Amino acid sequence: MDFLMSGLAACGACVFTNPLEVVKTRMQLQGELKAPGTYQRHYRNVFHAFITIGKVDGLAALQKGLAPALLYQFLMNGIRLGTYSLAEARGYLHTAEGTLSPPRSAAAGALAGVMGAYLGSPIYMVKTHLQAQAASEIAVGHQYKHQIFPPQSWKVALVAAMVSGIAVVLAMTPFDVASTRLYNQPTDARGKGLMYRGILDALLQTARTEGIFGMYKGIGASYFRLGPHTILSLFFWDQLRTLYYTYTK
């Protein structure tokens, strides 16, 4: 569970910070191995870079490389934080007297970080290639032409649904847990709940008794349900609409 929660938490943050990663990548590649003043500066500063990318490449370009970025964050942080938590739970970070050992903590953190960075490095390379892709008039660095899926492939819609699902489940799972428990609680003769007075009471009781992770129980199942549910709903809606207009003409 530590691996899963660490990875999902990092992915949730990545959804919001990836545009800055795109800007950072392009500004770092700008003027590569060229003396100052000998090249055209497409991006003068971070704010100008945001505007330029959005205007020339489109707003969607600010999320370029999001899929490998999410995979990288999940893998690297899941391994890094999960491994460290595992070492702490097993007691490897404490001395024989039970006190926390700074050298052991540092060694465990370094080892966990190395493992995460090593395994995530190939994915980071793909992410960098995708984030550097730009229209010719604002291109910087070498332009790799990676294309994971054809533009009209159903896989594009599925990946988009799974990516957007990260933010959705992080925001909605506590309320989903509360609603499930409200529906499932025992009631008295008048149908009044015996455990919770309402949704806020359910959230507060869960957080106080089970901790913050208690509010995210079932998040894995929620996430892997949401993506396919979204794409299948849209697929069936499109098919039914096509059939309707075909036979009503």
Short mmCIF file of C-alpha atoms in Angstrom, two decimals:
data_model
loop_
_atom_site.label_atom_id
_atom_site.label_comp_id
_atom_site.label_asym_id
_atom_site.label_seq_id
_atom_site.Cartn_x
_atom_site.Cartn_y
_atom_site.Cartn_z
CA MET A 1 0.00 0.00 0.00
CA ASP A 2 2.91 2.39 0.69
CA PHE A 3 4.15 1.89 -2.86
CA LEU A 4 0.68 2.53 -4.32
CA MET A 5 -0.13 5.59 -2.21
CA SER A 6 3.30 7.14 -2.77
CA GLY A 7 3.05 6.64 -6.51
CA LEU A 8 -0.52 7.97 -6.79
CA ALA A 9 0.29 11.02 -4.67
CA ALA A 10 3.22 11.88 -6.96
CA CYS A 11 1.03 11.37 -10.04
CA GLY A 12 -1.60 13.73 -8.66
CA ALA A 13 1.04 16.44 -8.23
CA CYS A 14 2.50 15.71 -11.68
CA VAL A 15 -0.79 16.49 -13.44
CA PHE A 16 -0.52 20.10 -12.21
CA THR A 17 3.27 20.57 -12.48
CA ASN A 18 3.90 18.95 -15.88
CA PRO A 19 3.41 22.26 -17.80
CA LEU A 20 6.31 23.71 -15.80
CA GLU A 21 8.35 20.63 -16.68
CA VAL A 22 7.64 21.27 -20.38
CA VAL A 23 8.76 24.90 -20.03
CA LYS A 24 11.84 23.88 -18.04
CA THR A 25 12.85 21.28 -20.64
CA ARG A 26 12.61 23.71 -23.54
CA MET A 27 14.44 26.52 -21.76
CA GLN A 28 17.26 24.11 -20.82
CA LEU A 29 17.61 22.97 -24.45
CA GLN A 30 17.49 26.52 -25.84
CA GLY A 31 20.91 27.66 -27.08
CA GLU A 32 22.52 24.26 -26.47
CA LEU A 33 26.30 24.55 -27.02
CA LYS A 34 25.93 28.03 -28.52
CA ALA A 35 27.49 31.21 -27.21
CA PRO A 36 25.10 33.81 -25.76
CA GLY A 37 23.79 36.18 -28.43
CA THR A 38 24.43 33.78 -31.33
CA TYR A 39 21.01 32.11 -31.35
CA GLN A 40 17.38 33.17 -31.40
CA ARG A 41 15.75 33.11 -27.97
CA HIS A 42 12.27 31.69 -28.44
CA TYR A 43 11.65 31.66 -24.67
CA ARG A 44 12.78 34.77 -22.77
CA ASN A 45 11.50 33.67 -19.37
CA VAL A 46 9.07 31.21 -17.83
CA PHE A 47 6.01 33.40 -18.41
CA HIS A 48 6.98 34.17 -22.00
CA ALA A 49 7.57 30.44 -22.56
CA PHE A 50 4.06 29.59 -21.34
CA ILE A 51 2.51 32.15 -23.68
CA THR A 52 4.67 31.16 -26.66
CA ILE A 53 4.03 27.44 -26.32
CA GLY A 54 0.31 27.96 -25.85
CA LYS A 55 0.07 30.34 -28.81
CA VAL A 56 2.19 28.38 -31.31
CA ASP A 57 1.84 24.74 -30.27
CA GLY A 58 -1.56 25.03 -28.59
CA LEU A 59 -2.55 24.78 -24.94
CA ALA A 60 -2.47 20.97 -25.08
CA ALA A 61 1.28 21.18 -25.76
CA LEU A 62 1.79 22.34 -22.17
CA GLN A 63 0.92 18.78 -21.13
CA LYS A 64 3.25 17.07 -23.60
CA GLY A 65 4.91 13.98 -22.21
CA LEU A 66 2.30 13.65 -19.47
CA ALA A 67 1.80 9.89 -19.90
CA PRO A 68 5.50 8.95 -19.43
CA ALA A 69 5.81 11.67 -16.76
CA LEU A 70 3.03 10.01 -14.74
CA LEU A 71 4.57 6.57 -15.21
CA TYR A 72 7.96 7.95 -14.17
CA GLN A 73 6.55 9.64 -11.07
CA PHE A 74 4.59 6.54 -10.07
CA LEU A 75 7.56 4.25 -10.53
CA MET A 76 10.27 6.49 -9.08
CA ASN A 77 8.35 7.83 -6.09
CA GLY A 78 6.55 4.55 -5.47
CA ILE A 79 9.90 2.77 -5.22
CA ARG A 80 11.69 5.59 -3.39
CA LEU A 81 9.09 6.36 -0.72
CA GLY A 82 7.72 2.83 -0.57
CA THR A 83 11.15 1.27 -0.06
CA TYR A 84 12.05 3.79 2.63
CA SER A 85 8.73 3.21 4.43
CA LEU A 86 9.32 -0.54 4.24
CA ALA A 87 12.79 -0.18 5.74
CA GLU A 88 11.36 1.99 8.52
CA ALA A 89 8.56 -0.48 9.24
CA ARG A 90 11.03 -3.38 9.45
CA GLY A 91 13.12 -1.48 11.99
CA TYR A 92 16.23 -1.18 9.82
CA LEU A 93 16.53 2.54 10.57
CA HIS A 94 16.80 2.10 14.35
CA THR A 95 19.65 1.08 16.58
CA ALA A 96 19.53 -1.86 18.98
CA GLU A 97 18.34 0.58 21.65
CA GLY A 98 15.37 1.59 19.49
CA THR A 99 16.53 5.12 18.62
CA LEU A 100 16.50 6.44 15.07
CA SER A 101 19.93 6.23 13.43
CA PRO A 102 20.70 9.22 11.14
CA PRO A 103 23.40 7.29 9.18
CA ARG A 104 21.01 4.39 8.56
CA SER A 105 18.22 6.78 7.55
CA ALA A 106 20.55 8.57 5.14
CA ALA A 107 21.79 5.30 3.67
CA ALA A 108 18.26 3.95 3.25
CA GLY A 109 17.10 7.19 1.64
CA ALA A 110 20.05 7.25 -0.74
CA LEU A 111 19.60 3.60 -1.72
CA ALA A 112 15.85 4.06 -2.29
CA GLY A 113 16.52 7.19 -4.37
CA VAL A 114 19.12 5.44 -6.52
CA MET A 115 16.78 2.50 -7.17
CA GLY A 116 13.92 4.79 -8.17
CA ALA A 117 16.07 6.99 -10.42
CA TYR A 118 17.76 4.01 -12.11
CA LEU A 119 14.52 2.22 -12.96
CA GLY A 120 12.78 5.43 -14.00
CA SER A 121 15.59 6.78 -16.21
CA PRO A 122 14.42 5.22 -19.54
CA ILE A 123 10.92 6.63 -19.01
CA TYR A 124 12.40 10.05 -18.18
CA MET A 125 14.25 10.00 -21.50
CA VAL A 126 11.03 9.39 -23.44
CA LYS A 127 9.32 12.15 -21.44
CA THR A 128 12.09 14.60 -22.35
CA HIS A 129 11.88 13.73 -26.05
CA LEU A 130 8.13 14.32 -26.10
CA GLN A 131 8.31 17.57 -24.13
CA ALA A 132 10.94 18.96 -26.50
CA GLN A 133 8.73 18.39 -29.58
CA ALA A 134 7.56 21.74 -30.95
CA ALA A 135 6.56 23.57 -34.11
CA SER A 136 9.57 24.40 -36.28
CA GLU A 137 9.41 28.15 -35.52
CA ILE A 138 9.94 27.62 -31.77
CA ALA A 139 11.80 24.28 -31.77
CA VAL A 140 14.88 23.90 -29.56
CA GLY A 141 17.27 20.99 -29.21
CA HIS A 142 17.04 17.81 -31.25
CA GLN A 143 13.52 17.00 -32.41
CA TYR A 144 12.62 13.34 -31.94
CA LYS A 145 9.42 12.35 -33.72
CA HIS A 146 7.95 9.86 -31.27
CA GLN A 147 4.30 8.95 -31.68
CA ILE A 148 2.91 6.47 -29.18
CA PHE A 149 -0.54 6.03 -30.76
CA PRO A 150 -2.14 7.13 -34.07
CA PRO A 151 -4.13 10.38 -33.56
CA GLN A 152 -7.55 8.74 -34.02
CA SER A 153 -6.78 5.56 -32.07
CA TRP A 154 -9.11 4.51 -29.25
CA LYS A 155 -5.94 4.09 -27.19
CA VAL A 156 -5.48 7.87 -27.15
CA ALA A 157 -8.90 8.29 -25.56
CA LEU A 158 -8.20 5.52 -23.06
CA VAL A 159 -4.85 7.02 -22.00
CA ALA A 160 -6.45 10.47 -21.71
CA ALA A 161 -9.21 9.03 -19.53
CA MET A 162 -6.72 7.19 -17.32
CA VAL A 163 -4.55 10.30 -16.93
CA SER A 164 -7.44 12.59 -16.07
CA GLY A 165 -8.75 9.87 -13.76
CA ILE A 166 -5.81 10.43 -11.40
CA ALA A 167 -6.97 13.91 -10.43
CA VAL A 168 -10.60 12.75 -10.29
CA VAL A 169 -10.04 9.83 -7.90
CA LEU A 170 -7.76 11.87 -5.66
CA ALA A 171 -10.49 14.49 -5.30
CA MET A 172 -13.53 12.21 -5.18
CA THR A 173 -12.46 9.05 -3.30
CA PRO A 174 -13.03 10.47 0.23
CA PHE A 175 -16.59 11.42 -0.74
CA ASP A 176 -17.08 8.05 -2.43
CA VAL A 177 -15.95 6.27 0.75
CA ALA A 178 -18.32 8.40 2.82
CA SER A 179 -21.29 7.76 0.51
CA THR A 180 -20.62 4.01 0.49
CA ARG A 181 -20.60 3.93 4.28
CA LEU A 182 -23.69 6.11 4.56
CA TYR A 183 -25.62 3.80 2.27
CA ASN A 184 -24.35 0.69 4.06
CA GLN A 185 -24.78 1.78 7.70
CA PRO A 186 -27.41 0.11 9.91
CA THR A 187 -30.58 2.08 10.60
CA ASP A 188 -33.17 2.27 13.37
CA ALA A 189 -36.91 1.62 13.04
CA ARG A 190 -37.42 5.07 11.49
CA GLY A 191 -34.67 4.57 8.91
CA LYS A 192 -32.23 6.92 10.63
CA GLY A 193 -28.55 5.99 10.38
CA LEU A 194 -26.98 4.62 13.56
CA MET A 195 -23.34 5.39 12.73
CA TYR A 196 -23.21 8.68 10.80
CA ARG A 197 -25.33 11.84 10.88
CA GLY A 198 -24.36 12.86 7.35
CA ILE A 199 -21.53 13.09 4.86
CA LEU A 200 -19.40 15.52 6.90
CA ASP A 201 -19.79 13.38 10.02
CA ALA A 202 -18.79 10.29 8.03
CA LEU A 203 -15.66 12.04 6.70
CA LEU A 204 -14.67 13.33 10.14
CA GLN A 205 -15.20 10.01 11.89
CA THR A 206 -13.26 8.14 9.22
CA ALA A 207 -10.34 10.58 9.35
CA ARG A 208 -10.20 10.59 13.17
CA THR A 209 -10.43 6.82 13.57
CA GLU A 210 -8.66 5.42 10.50
CA GLY A 211 -6.39 8.29 9.54
CA ILE A 212 -6.10 10.09 6.21
CA PHE A 213 -5.51 6.83 4.33
CA GLY A 214 -8.81 5.52 5.63
CA MET A 215 -10.52 8.12 3.45
CA TYR A 216 -8.78 6.67 0.40
CA LYS A 217 -9.71 3.03 0.82
CA GLY A 218 -10.46 1.41 -2.52
CA ILE A 219 -8.64 4.13 -4.48
CA GLY A 220 -6.91 1.56 -6.69
CA ALA A 221 -10.19 -0.05 -7.69
CA SER A 222 -11.76 3.38 -8.22
CA TYR A 223 -8.93 4.46 -10.51
CA PHE A 224 -8.84 1.35 -12.67
CA ARG A 225 -12.64 1.44 -12.96
CA LEU A 226 -12.87 5.11 -13.91
CA GLY A 227 -10.75 5.09 -17.07
CA PRO A 228 -12.44 2.14 -18.84
CA HIS A 229 -15.86 3.30 -17.59
CA THR A 230 -15.33 6.73 -19.14
CA ILE A 231 -14.14 5.50 -22.52
CA LEU A 232 -16.78 2.75 -22.73
CA SER A 233 -19.54 5.21 -21.85
CA LEU A 234 -18.41 7.54 -24.63
CA PHE A 235 -18.05 4.61 -27.05
CA PHE A 236 -21.55 3.25 -26.39
CA TRP A 237 -23.01 6.77 -26.49
CA ASP A 238 -21.41 7.36 -29.89
CA GLN A 239 -22.64 3.99 -31.23
CA LEU A 240 -26.20 4.51 -29.98
CA ARG A 241 -26.29 8.02 -31.41
CA THR A 242 -25.08 6.70 -34.78
CA LEU A 243 -27.74 3.98 -34.80
CA TYR A 244 -30.46 6.44 -33.83
CA TYR A 245 -29.67 8.90 -36.62
CA THR A 246 -29.17 6.10 -39.13
CA TYR A 247 -32.62 4.58 -38.58
CA THR A 248 -34.53 7.84 -38.06
CA LYS A 249 -33.54 9.43 -41.35
#
